[in-house]
XYZ file of C-alpha atoms in Angstrom:
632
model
C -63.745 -0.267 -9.186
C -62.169 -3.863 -8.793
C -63.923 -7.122 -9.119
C -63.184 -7.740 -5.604
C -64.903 -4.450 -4.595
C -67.900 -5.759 -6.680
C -68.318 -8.879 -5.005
C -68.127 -7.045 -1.171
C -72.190 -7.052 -1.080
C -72.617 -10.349 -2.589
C -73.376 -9.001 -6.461
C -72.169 -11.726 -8.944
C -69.370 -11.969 -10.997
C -68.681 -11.407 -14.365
C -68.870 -15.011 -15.148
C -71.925 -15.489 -12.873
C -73.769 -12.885 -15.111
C -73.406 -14.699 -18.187
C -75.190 -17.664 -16.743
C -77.999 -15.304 -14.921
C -78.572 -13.505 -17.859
C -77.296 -9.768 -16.991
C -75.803 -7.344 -18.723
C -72.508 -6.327 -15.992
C -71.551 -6.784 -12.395
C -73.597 -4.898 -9.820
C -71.955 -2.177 -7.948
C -71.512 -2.423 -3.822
C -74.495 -1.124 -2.211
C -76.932 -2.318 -5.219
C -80.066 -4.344 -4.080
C -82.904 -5.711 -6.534
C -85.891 -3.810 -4.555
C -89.069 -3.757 -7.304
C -91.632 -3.793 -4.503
C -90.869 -0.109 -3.181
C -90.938 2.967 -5.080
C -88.011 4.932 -3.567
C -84.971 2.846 -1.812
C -82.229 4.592 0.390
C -79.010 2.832 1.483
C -78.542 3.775 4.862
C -74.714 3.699 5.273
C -72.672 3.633 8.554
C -73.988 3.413 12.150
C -72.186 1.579 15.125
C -68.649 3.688 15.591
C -69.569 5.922 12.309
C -71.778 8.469 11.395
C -74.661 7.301 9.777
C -75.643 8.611 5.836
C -78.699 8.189 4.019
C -77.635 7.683 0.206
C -81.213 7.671 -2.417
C -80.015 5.242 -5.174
C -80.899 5.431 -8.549
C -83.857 2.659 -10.424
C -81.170 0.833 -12.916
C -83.723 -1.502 -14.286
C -85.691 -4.706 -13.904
C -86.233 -3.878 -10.406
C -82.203 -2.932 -9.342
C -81.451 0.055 -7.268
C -77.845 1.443 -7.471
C -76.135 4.292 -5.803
C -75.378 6.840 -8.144
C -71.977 6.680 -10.183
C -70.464 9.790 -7.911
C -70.504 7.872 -4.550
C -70.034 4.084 -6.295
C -66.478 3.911 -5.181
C -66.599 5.277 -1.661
C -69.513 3.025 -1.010
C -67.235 0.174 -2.441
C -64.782 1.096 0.164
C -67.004 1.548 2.967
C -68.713 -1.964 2.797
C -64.826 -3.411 1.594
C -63.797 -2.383 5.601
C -66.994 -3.534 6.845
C -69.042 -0.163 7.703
C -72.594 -1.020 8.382
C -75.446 -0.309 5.878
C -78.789 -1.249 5.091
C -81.649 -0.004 3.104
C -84.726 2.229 3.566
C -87.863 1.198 1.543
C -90.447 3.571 1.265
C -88.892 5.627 4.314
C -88.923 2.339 6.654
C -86.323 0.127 7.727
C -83.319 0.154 7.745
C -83.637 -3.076 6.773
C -80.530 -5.352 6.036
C -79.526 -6.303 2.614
C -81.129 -9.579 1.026
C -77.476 -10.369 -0.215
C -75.996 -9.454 3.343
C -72.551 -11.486 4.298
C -72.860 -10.884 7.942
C -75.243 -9.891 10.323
C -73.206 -9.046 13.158
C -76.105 -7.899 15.443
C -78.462 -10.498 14.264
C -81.025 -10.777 11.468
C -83.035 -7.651 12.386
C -79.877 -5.195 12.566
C -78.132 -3.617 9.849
C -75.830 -5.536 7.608
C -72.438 -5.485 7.718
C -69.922 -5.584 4.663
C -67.369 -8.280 3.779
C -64.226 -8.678 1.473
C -64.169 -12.602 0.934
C -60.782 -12.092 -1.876
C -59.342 -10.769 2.053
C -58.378 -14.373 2.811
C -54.979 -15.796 2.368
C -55.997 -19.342 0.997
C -53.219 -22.032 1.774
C -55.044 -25.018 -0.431
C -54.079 -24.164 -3.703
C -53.132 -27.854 -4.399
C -56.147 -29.082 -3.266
C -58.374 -30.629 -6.058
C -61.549 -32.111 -4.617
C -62.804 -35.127 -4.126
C -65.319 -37.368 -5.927
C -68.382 -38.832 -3.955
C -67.419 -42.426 -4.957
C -65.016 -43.917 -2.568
C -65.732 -40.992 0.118
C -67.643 -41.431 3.751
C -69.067 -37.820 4.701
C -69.862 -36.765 8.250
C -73.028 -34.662 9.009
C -72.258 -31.943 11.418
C -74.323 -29.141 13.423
C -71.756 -26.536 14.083
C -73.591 -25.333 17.228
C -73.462 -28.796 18.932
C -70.511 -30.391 17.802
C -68.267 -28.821 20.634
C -69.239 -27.390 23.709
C -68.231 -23.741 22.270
C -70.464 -24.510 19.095
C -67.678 -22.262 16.853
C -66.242 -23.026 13.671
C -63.031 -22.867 14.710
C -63.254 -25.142 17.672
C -64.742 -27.557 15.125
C -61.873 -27.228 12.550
C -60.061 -28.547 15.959
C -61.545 -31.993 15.293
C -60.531 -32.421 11.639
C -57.520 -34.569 11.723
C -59.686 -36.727 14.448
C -61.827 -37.202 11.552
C -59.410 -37.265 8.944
C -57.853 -40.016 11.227
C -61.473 -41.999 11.131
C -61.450 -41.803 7.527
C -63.771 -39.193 6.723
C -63.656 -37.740 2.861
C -66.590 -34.827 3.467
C -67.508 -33.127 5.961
C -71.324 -32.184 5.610
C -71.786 -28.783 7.838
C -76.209 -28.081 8.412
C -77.093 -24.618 6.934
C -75.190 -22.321 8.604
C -76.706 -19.298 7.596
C -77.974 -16.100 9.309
C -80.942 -17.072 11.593
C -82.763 -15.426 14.473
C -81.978 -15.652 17.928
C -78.339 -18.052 19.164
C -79.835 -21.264 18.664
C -81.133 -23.212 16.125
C -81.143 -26.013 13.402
C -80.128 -23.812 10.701
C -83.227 -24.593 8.909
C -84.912 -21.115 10.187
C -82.177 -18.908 8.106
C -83.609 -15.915 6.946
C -80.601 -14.245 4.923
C -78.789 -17.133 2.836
C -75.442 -15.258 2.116
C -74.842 -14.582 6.184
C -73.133 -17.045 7.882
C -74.565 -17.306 11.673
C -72.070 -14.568 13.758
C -72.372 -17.050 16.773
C -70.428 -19.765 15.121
C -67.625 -17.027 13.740
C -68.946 -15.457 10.884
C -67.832 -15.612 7.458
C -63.912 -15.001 8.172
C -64.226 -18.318 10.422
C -65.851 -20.310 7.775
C -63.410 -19.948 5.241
C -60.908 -21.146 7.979
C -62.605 -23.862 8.533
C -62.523 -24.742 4.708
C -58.981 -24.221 4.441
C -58.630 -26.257 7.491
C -60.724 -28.779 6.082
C -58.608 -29.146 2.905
C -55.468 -29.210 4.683
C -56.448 -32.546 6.089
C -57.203 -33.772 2.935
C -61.829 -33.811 3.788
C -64.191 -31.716 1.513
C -66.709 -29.957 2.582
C -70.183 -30.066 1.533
C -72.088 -26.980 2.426
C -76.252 -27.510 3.279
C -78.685 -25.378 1.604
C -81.899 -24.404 1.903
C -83.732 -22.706 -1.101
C -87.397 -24.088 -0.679
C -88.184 -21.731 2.282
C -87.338 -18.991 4.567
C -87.267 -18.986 8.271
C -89.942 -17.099 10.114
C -88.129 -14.247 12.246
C -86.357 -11.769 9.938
C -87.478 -12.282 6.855
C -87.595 -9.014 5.098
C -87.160 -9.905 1.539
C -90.839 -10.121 0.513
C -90.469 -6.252 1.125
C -87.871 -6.004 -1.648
C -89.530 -7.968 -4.063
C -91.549 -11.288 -4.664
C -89.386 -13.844 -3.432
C -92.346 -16.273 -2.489
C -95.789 -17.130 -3.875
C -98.708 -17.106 -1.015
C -100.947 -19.816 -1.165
C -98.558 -22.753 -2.578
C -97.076 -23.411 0.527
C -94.441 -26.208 1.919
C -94.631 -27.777 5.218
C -92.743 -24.652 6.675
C -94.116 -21.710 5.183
C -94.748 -19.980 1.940
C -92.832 -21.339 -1.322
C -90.241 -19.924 -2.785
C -91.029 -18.009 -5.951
C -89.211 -20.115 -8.889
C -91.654 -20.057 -11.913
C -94.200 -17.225 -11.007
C -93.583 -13.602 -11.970
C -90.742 -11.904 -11.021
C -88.883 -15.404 -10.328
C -85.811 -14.787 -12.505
C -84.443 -12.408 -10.228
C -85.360 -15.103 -7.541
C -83.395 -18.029 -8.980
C -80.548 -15.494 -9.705
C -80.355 -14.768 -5.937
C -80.770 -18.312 -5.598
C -77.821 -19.509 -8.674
C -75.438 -16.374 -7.182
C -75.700 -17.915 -3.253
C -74.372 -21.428 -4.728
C -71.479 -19.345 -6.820
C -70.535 -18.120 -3.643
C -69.985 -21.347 -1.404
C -68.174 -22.518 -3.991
C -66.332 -19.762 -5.285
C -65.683 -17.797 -2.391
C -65.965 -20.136 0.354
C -64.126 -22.836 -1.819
C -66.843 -25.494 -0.535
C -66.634 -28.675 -2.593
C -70.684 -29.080 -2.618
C -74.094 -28.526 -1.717
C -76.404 -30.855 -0.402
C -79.707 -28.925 -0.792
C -82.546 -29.465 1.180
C -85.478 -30.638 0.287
C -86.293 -30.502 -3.456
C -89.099 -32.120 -3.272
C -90.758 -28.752 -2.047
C -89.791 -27.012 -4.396
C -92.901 -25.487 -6.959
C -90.567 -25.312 -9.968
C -92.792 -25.894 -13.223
C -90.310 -24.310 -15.500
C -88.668 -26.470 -18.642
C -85.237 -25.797 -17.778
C -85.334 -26.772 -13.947
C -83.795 -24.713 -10.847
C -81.588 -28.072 -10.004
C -80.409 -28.479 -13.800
C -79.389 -24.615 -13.425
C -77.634 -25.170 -10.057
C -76.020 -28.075 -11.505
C -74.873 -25.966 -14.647
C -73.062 -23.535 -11.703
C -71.202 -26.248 -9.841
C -69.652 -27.662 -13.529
C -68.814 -24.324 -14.631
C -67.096 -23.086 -11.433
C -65.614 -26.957 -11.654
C -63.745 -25.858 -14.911
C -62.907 -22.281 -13.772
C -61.068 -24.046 -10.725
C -60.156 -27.335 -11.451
C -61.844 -28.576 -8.732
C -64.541 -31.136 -7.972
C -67.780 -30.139 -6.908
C -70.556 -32.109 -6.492
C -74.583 -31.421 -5.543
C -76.264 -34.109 -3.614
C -80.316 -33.324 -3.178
C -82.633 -34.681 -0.394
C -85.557 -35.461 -1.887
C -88.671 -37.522 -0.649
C -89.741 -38.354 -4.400
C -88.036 -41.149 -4.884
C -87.348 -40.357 -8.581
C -84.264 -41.216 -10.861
C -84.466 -38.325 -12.939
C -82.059 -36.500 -10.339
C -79.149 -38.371 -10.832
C -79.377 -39.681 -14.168
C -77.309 -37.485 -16.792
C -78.694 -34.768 -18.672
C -77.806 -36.600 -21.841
C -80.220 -38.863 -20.507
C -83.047 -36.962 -19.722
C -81.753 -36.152 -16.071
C -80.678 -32.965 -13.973
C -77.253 -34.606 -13.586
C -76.300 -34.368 -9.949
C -74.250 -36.190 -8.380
C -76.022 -37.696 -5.471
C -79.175 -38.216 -3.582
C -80.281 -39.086 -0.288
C -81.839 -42.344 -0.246
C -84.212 -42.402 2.972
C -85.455 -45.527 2.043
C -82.031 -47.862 2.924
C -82.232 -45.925 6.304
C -85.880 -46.590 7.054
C -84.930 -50.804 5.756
C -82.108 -50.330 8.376
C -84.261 -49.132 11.476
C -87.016 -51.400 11.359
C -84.683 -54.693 10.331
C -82.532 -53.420 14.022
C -85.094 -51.593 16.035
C -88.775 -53.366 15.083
C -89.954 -50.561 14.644
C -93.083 -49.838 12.644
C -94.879 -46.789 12.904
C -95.970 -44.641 10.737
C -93.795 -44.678 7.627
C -91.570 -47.274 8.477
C -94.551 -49.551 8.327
C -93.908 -50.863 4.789
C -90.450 -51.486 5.618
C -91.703 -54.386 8.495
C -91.702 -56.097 5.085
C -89.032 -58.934 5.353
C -87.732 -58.290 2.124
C -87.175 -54.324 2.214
C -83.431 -54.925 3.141
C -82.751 -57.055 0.819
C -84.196 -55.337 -1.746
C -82.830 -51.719 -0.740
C -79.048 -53.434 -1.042
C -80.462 -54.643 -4.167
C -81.761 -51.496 -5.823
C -81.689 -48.111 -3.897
C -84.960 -47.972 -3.818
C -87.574 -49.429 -1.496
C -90.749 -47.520 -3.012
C -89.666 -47.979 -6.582
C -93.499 -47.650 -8.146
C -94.976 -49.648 -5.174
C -97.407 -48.545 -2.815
C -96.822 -46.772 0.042
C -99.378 -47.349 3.086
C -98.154 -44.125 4.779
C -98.778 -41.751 1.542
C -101.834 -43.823 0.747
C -100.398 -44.153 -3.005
C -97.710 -45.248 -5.187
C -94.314 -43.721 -4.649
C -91.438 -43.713 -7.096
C -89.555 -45.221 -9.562
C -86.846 -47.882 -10.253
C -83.435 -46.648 -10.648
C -81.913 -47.848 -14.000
C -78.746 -49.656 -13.954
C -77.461 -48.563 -16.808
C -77.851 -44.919 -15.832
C -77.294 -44.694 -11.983
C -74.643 -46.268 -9.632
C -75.018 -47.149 -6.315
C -72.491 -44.969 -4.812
C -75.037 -41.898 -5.957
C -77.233 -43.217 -3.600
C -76.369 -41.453 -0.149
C -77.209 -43.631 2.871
C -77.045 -43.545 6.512
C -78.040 -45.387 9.955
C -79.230 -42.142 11.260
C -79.209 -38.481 9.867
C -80.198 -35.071 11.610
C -83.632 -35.419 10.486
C -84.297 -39.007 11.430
C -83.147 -38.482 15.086
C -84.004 -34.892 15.309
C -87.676 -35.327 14.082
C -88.259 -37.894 16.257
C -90.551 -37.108 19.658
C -87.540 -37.262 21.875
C -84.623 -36.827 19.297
C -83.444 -40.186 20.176
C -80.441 -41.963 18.556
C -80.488 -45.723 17.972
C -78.471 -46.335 20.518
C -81.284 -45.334 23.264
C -82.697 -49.082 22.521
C -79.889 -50.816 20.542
C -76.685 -52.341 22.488
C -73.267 -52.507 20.352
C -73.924 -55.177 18.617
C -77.051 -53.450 17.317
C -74.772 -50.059 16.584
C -71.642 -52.419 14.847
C -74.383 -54.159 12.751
C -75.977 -50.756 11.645
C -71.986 -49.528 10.520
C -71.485 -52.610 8.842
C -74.986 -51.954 6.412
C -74.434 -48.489 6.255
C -70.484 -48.855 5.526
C -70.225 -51.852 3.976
C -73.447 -51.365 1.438
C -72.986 -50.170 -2.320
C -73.700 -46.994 -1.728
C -72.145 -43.728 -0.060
C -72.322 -43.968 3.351
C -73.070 -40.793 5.758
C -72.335 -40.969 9.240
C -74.260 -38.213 11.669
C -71.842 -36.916 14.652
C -71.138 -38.636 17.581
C -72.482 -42.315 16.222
C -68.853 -43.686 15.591
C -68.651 -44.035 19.312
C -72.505 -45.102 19.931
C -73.451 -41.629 21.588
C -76.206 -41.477 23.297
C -76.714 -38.057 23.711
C -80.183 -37.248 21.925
C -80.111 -34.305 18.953
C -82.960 -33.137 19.353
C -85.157 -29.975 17.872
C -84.105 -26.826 19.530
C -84.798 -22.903 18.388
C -84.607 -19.241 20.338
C -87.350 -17.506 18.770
C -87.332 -14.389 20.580
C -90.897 -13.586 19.746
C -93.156 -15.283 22.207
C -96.274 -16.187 20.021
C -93.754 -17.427 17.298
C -92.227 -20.220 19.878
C -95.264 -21.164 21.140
C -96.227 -21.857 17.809
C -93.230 -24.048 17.272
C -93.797 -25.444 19.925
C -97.202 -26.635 19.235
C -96.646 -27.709 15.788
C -93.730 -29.825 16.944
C -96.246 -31.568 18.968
C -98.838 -32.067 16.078
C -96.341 -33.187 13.775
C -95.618 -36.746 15.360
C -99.395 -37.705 15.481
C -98.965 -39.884 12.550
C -95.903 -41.506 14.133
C -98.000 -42.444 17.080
C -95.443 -41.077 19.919
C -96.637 -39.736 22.735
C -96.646 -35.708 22.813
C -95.671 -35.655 26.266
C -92.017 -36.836 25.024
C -91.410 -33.533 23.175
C -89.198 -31.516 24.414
C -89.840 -28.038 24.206
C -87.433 -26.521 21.531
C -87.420 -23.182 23.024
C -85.800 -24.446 26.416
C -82.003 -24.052 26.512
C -81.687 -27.138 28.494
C -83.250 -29.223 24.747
C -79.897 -27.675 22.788
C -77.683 -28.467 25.894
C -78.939 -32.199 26.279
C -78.149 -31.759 22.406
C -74.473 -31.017 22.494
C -71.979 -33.823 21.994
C -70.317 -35.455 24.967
C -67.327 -36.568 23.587
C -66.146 -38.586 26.860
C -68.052 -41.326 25.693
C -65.781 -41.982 22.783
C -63.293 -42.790 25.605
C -65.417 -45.333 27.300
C -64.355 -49.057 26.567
C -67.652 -49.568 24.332
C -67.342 -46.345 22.552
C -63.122 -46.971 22.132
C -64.201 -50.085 20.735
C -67.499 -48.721 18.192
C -65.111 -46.346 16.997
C -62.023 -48.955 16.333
C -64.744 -50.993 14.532
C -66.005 -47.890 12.372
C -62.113 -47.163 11.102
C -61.687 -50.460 10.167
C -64.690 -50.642 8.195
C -64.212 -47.648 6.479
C -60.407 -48.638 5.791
C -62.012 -51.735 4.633
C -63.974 -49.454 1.909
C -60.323 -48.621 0.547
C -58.601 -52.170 0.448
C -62.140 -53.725 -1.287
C -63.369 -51.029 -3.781
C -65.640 -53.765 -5.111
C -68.316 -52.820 -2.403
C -69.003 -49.420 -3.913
C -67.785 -49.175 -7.047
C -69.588 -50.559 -10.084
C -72.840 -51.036 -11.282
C -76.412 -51.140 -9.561
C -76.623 -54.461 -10.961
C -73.529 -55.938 -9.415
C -74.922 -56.473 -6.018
C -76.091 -59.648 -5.773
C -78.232 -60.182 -2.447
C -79.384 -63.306 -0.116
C -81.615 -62.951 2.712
C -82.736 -65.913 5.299
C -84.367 -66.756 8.084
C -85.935 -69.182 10.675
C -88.554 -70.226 7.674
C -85.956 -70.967 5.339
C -86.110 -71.456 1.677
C -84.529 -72.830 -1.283
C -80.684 -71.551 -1.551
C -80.697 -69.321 1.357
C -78.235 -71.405 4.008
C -79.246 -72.948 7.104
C -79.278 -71.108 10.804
C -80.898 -72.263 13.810
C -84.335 -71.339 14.396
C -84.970 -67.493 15.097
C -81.274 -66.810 13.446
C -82.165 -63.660 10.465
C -79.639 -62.661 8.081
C -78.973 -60.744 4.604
C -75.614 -61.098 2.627
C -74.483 -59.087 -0.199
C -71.437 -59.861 -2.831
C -69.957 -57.511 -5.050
C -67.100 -57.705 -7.198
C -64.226 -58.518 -5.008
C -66.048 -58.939 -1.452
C -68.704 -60.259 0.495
C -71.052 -59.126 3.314
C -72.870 -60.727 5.804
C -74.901 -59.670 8.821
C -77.210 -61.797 11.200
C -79.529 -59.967 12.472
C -80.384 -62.651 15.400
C -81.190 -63.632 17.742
C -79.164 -67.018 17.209
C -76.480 -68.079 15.230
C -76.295 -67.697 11.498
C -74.333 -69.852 8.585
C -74.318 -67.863 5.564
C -73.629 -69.480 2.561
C -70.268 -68.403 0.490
C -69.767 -69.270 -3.122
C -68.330 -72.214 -4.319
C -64.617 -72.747 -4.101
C -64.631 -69.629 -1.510
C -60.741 -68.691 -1.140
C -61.305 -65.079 0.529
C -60.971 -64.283 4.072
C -62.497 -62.409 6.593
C -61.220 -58.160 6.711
C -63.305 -56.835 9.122
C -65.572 -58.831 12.024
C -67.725 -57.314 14.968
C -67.344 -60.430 16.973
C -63.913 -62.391 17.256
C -66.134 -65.506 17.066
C -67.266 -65.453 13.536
C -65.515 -67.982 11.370
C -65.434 -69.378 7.865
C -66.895 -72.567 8.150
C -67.324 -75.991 6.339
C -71.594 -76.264 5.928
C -73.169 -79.333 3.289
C -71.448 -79.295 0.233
C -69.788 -75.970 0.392
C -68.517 -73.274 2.723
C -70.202 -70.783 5.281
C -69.568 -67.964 7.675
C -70.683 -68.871 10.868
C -71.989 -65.491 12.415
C -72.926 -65.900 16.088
C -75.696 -64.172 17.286
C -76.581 -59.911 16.268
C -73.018 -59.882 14.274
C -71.852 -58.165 11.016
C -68.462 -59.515 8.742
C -67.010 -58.397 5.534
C -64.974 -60.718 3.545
C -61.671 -60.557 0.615
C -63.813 -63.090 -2.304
């Protein structure tokens, strides 16, 4: 049987074995079942007659069909026959490791034969996060027709923009036509109703032929709650140490090798067979994961080793909500080594410095210092207390271990407009000043800027959370808990849409018209030119931590911060090679420039900011709400 046959179901590699600890590749049609005590593949249905095969205990909890039907099962699943498994005598249930559901999460499983594509980016080599701008993406609302292909479509508009990643939400098998992604029930399925596996590694190739990357979102820290079968194979979670959606994921309890191997084979096969240049994965904060060698230094220890099998980059970038350096910093150093983080905290500095906003846990951000010292250091809670947690949160990030470009930052994200009451963007209460002030910070900061879809041209179309639960007492759950989830923020529940109601998706969907308006023509102008800025002035992100060197004033002035009119607010950044400054208003600003200044202005939002002579040295006058980035 041929390695390609092997890797049909989704068994690993001979490669991935050695890293997971197994002895050989798993044949087609094998499933790691130690829950039942008799396990049936159920092969065929649809167009073809339908056999029940009993496979054969191979150890530690695998189930294999005997060695006489090995290769005609290999074949069967290679031209995508149908099969699934019988535990017990019920079921059919589909295959933990399935690559496509095409009748949904609750049907039989369907094969796939990933070596079947004709790649056309053999040249392509990756890309590293420093230097890069990524774009967050929901397949499903991106276009109108919500399919990978249609979205591969828009890939030289974005190549055009300036974009180096793509960042796609989970895309993997979930219940019902509509949702986050965050409900996926079978990790190796990609969703059928955005094109199935055969479309994704189109869009990949598509991806690469306009020179983007794409980064691939994961979720290991929980399943969804329609379709999950898997507890039924074996112990994939651990009742009673739950996250905020569910039961945890079993990663240090018995029986949780097998686990993480289903977990360390899924990331092998985004970037193996999907040729994905990285994961961001979701929320590893949730994670209960008390073992001495750590699931994110193992996941990290796949992306390097398919990186030298291929040649190619690939990075990992975590969420996490922990605030803790150890993510980044090198293993050498006593880290997991990734390659990036989100940093929530710059966004939250962001929001509140725009919007005024202070609310539940952007109330320690009404500080008047968090932007300044977010530019400064990453980290807003950096062993400080944090009101909203009622404790001390994190940990400084060492200069001589992290740079800033690790440090993923964004105006607004899927979760910061989608978890909010109405799933409102900034631009709902900012005007474009407001929006070109946010680019500049986000764009113009140290760190690696993210832009979420559709705020290039200010849209104002809302994202917010939608699902199609089929199950009736399941969405009126969600429904409810949606509700009781923002009573810390202090929004009114009568603002939440109902997520089971096709009209919350459609209000969701992209309306790319306005990017043809004159203020959305004129956001996005502003947006390339501030990212082409990134490439003539590397200074701004590459470097140290400690490079940035930050000023902040206001109407109550102090020693060495410039002069403004009263009610004038501003922050300005230099880093080797350029200069940033943004007033935040409401009058006029003159920032102070360093002495004997010789620079000039690259990129304005207003045509009326001007280097100026102020006291005994030079300025940039910055009328009004107003960002500018400046050659020093």
């Amino acid at each position: 049987m041929s390695e390609e046959a092997s890797m049909v179901q989704g068994s690993p590699s001979a490669e991935e074995t050695r890293l997971q600890g197994e002895a050989e590749p798993r044949p087609a049609g094998s499933v790691w079942a130690p829950v039942p005590s008799r396990v049936e593949l159920v092969l065929g249905g649809g167009d073809a007659a339908e056999e029940h095969l009993p496979l054969e205990e191979a150890g530690n909890g695998w189930w294999r069909p005997p060695s006489s039907a090995a290769g005609r099962v290999a074949e069967a699943l290679a031209r995508g026959e149908r099969y699934g498994f019988l535990l017990d005598g019920e079921g059919p249930y589909p295959d933990p490791r399935s690559r496509r559901q095409p009748d949904g999460v609750h049907a039989l499983s369907a094969g796939f034969d990933p070596a079947a594509h004709a790649w056309a980016d053999d040249t392509w080599a990756g890309r590293e996060l420093p230097g890069s701008v990524i774009y967050e993406l929901h397949v499903g609302t991106f276009t109108q027709e919500g399919t990978l292909d249609v979205a591969a479509e828009r890939l030289p508009y974005l190549a055009d923009l300036g974009v180096g990643f793509v960042e796609l939400l989970p895309v993997n098998a979930f219940n019902g036509p509509r949702n986050w992604g965050y409900d996926g029930v079978l990790w190796y399925a990609v969703h059928e109703g955005y094109g199935g596996p055969a479309a994704y590694q189109r869009f990949v190739d598509a991806a690469h032929a306009a020179g983007i990357g794409v980064i691939q979102d994961v979720v290991y820290n929980h399943f969804g709650p329609s379709g999950n079968y898997a507890p039924l194979f074996g112990p994939y979670l651990v009742e009673g140490a739950a996250t905020g959606w569910g039961a945890a994921v079993n990663l240090d309890a018995p029986g949780s090798d097998e686990v993480r191997a289903h977990i360390l084979a899924n990331a092998r096969m985004w970037l193996e067979d999907y040729r994905v240049d990285g994961l961001r994965l979701d929320a590893v904060h949730a994670f209960v994961d008390r073992r001495a060698l750590t699931l994110l230094e193992e996941l990290q220890l796949v992306a390097e080793d398919v990186e030298a099998a291929t040649g190619r980059r690939k990075v990992l970038v975590a969420e996490s909500d922990l605030n803790d350096p150890r993510l980044i910093t090198r293993r050498a150093r006593g880290g997991y080594g990734l390659a990036g983080q989100w940093a929530d905290d710059v966004h939250h500095a962001v929001h509140v410095a725009l919007t005024g906003e202070t609310a539940g846990y952007y109330a320690d951000f009404a500080d008047p210092e968090a932007l300044a010292k977010v530019l400064r250091g990453g980290f807003y809670h950096d062993g400080t207390y944090s009101s909203f947690r009622g404790r001390v949160h994190g940990r400084p990030l060492d200069p001589a271990t992290v740079r800033p470009s690790q440090l993923v930052v964004s105006s607004q994200n899927h979760d910061q407009v989608g978890n909010r009451a109405a799933g409102d963007r900034p631009s709902a209460v900012l005007g474009w000043d407001g929006l070109a002030v946010a680019a500049v910070l986000t764009l113009s900061g140290p760190f690696t800027p993210m832009l979420f879809m559709g705020e290039e041209y200010g849209a104002t179309t809302p994202w917010q959370f939608f699902s199609s639960h089929p199950e009736p007492e399941l969405a009126a759950a969600t429904a409810q808990g949606r509700v009781a989830e923002f009573a810390r923020m202090g929004w009114d529940p009568a603002l939440v849409p109902d997520p089971q109601d096709p009209a919350t998706f459609a209000r969701s969907v992209l309306d790319w018209s306005q990017a043809q308006t004159p203020d959305g023509a004129r956001l996005l102008a502003l947006y390339r030119h501030l990212i082409a800025a990134r490439a003539e002035l590397p200074g701004l992100w590459s470097g140290g931590l400690d490079e940035t060197e930050v000023l902040s004033g206001d109407s109550r002035t102090h020693e060495g911060s410039g002069s403004g009119e009263p009610g004038a607010r501003w922050v300005s950044w230099r880093r080797p090679g350029a200069i940033v400054g943004v007033n935040l208003g409401p009058g006029p600003a003159e920032i102070p420039l360093p002495a004997g200044f010789s620079g000039r202005i690259v990129v304005a939002t207003r045509d009326d900011c001007a280097v100026v002579s102020a006291g005994s040295g030079e300025a940039v006058r910055v009328p009004g709400v107003a960002g500018v980035v400046l050659s020093a």
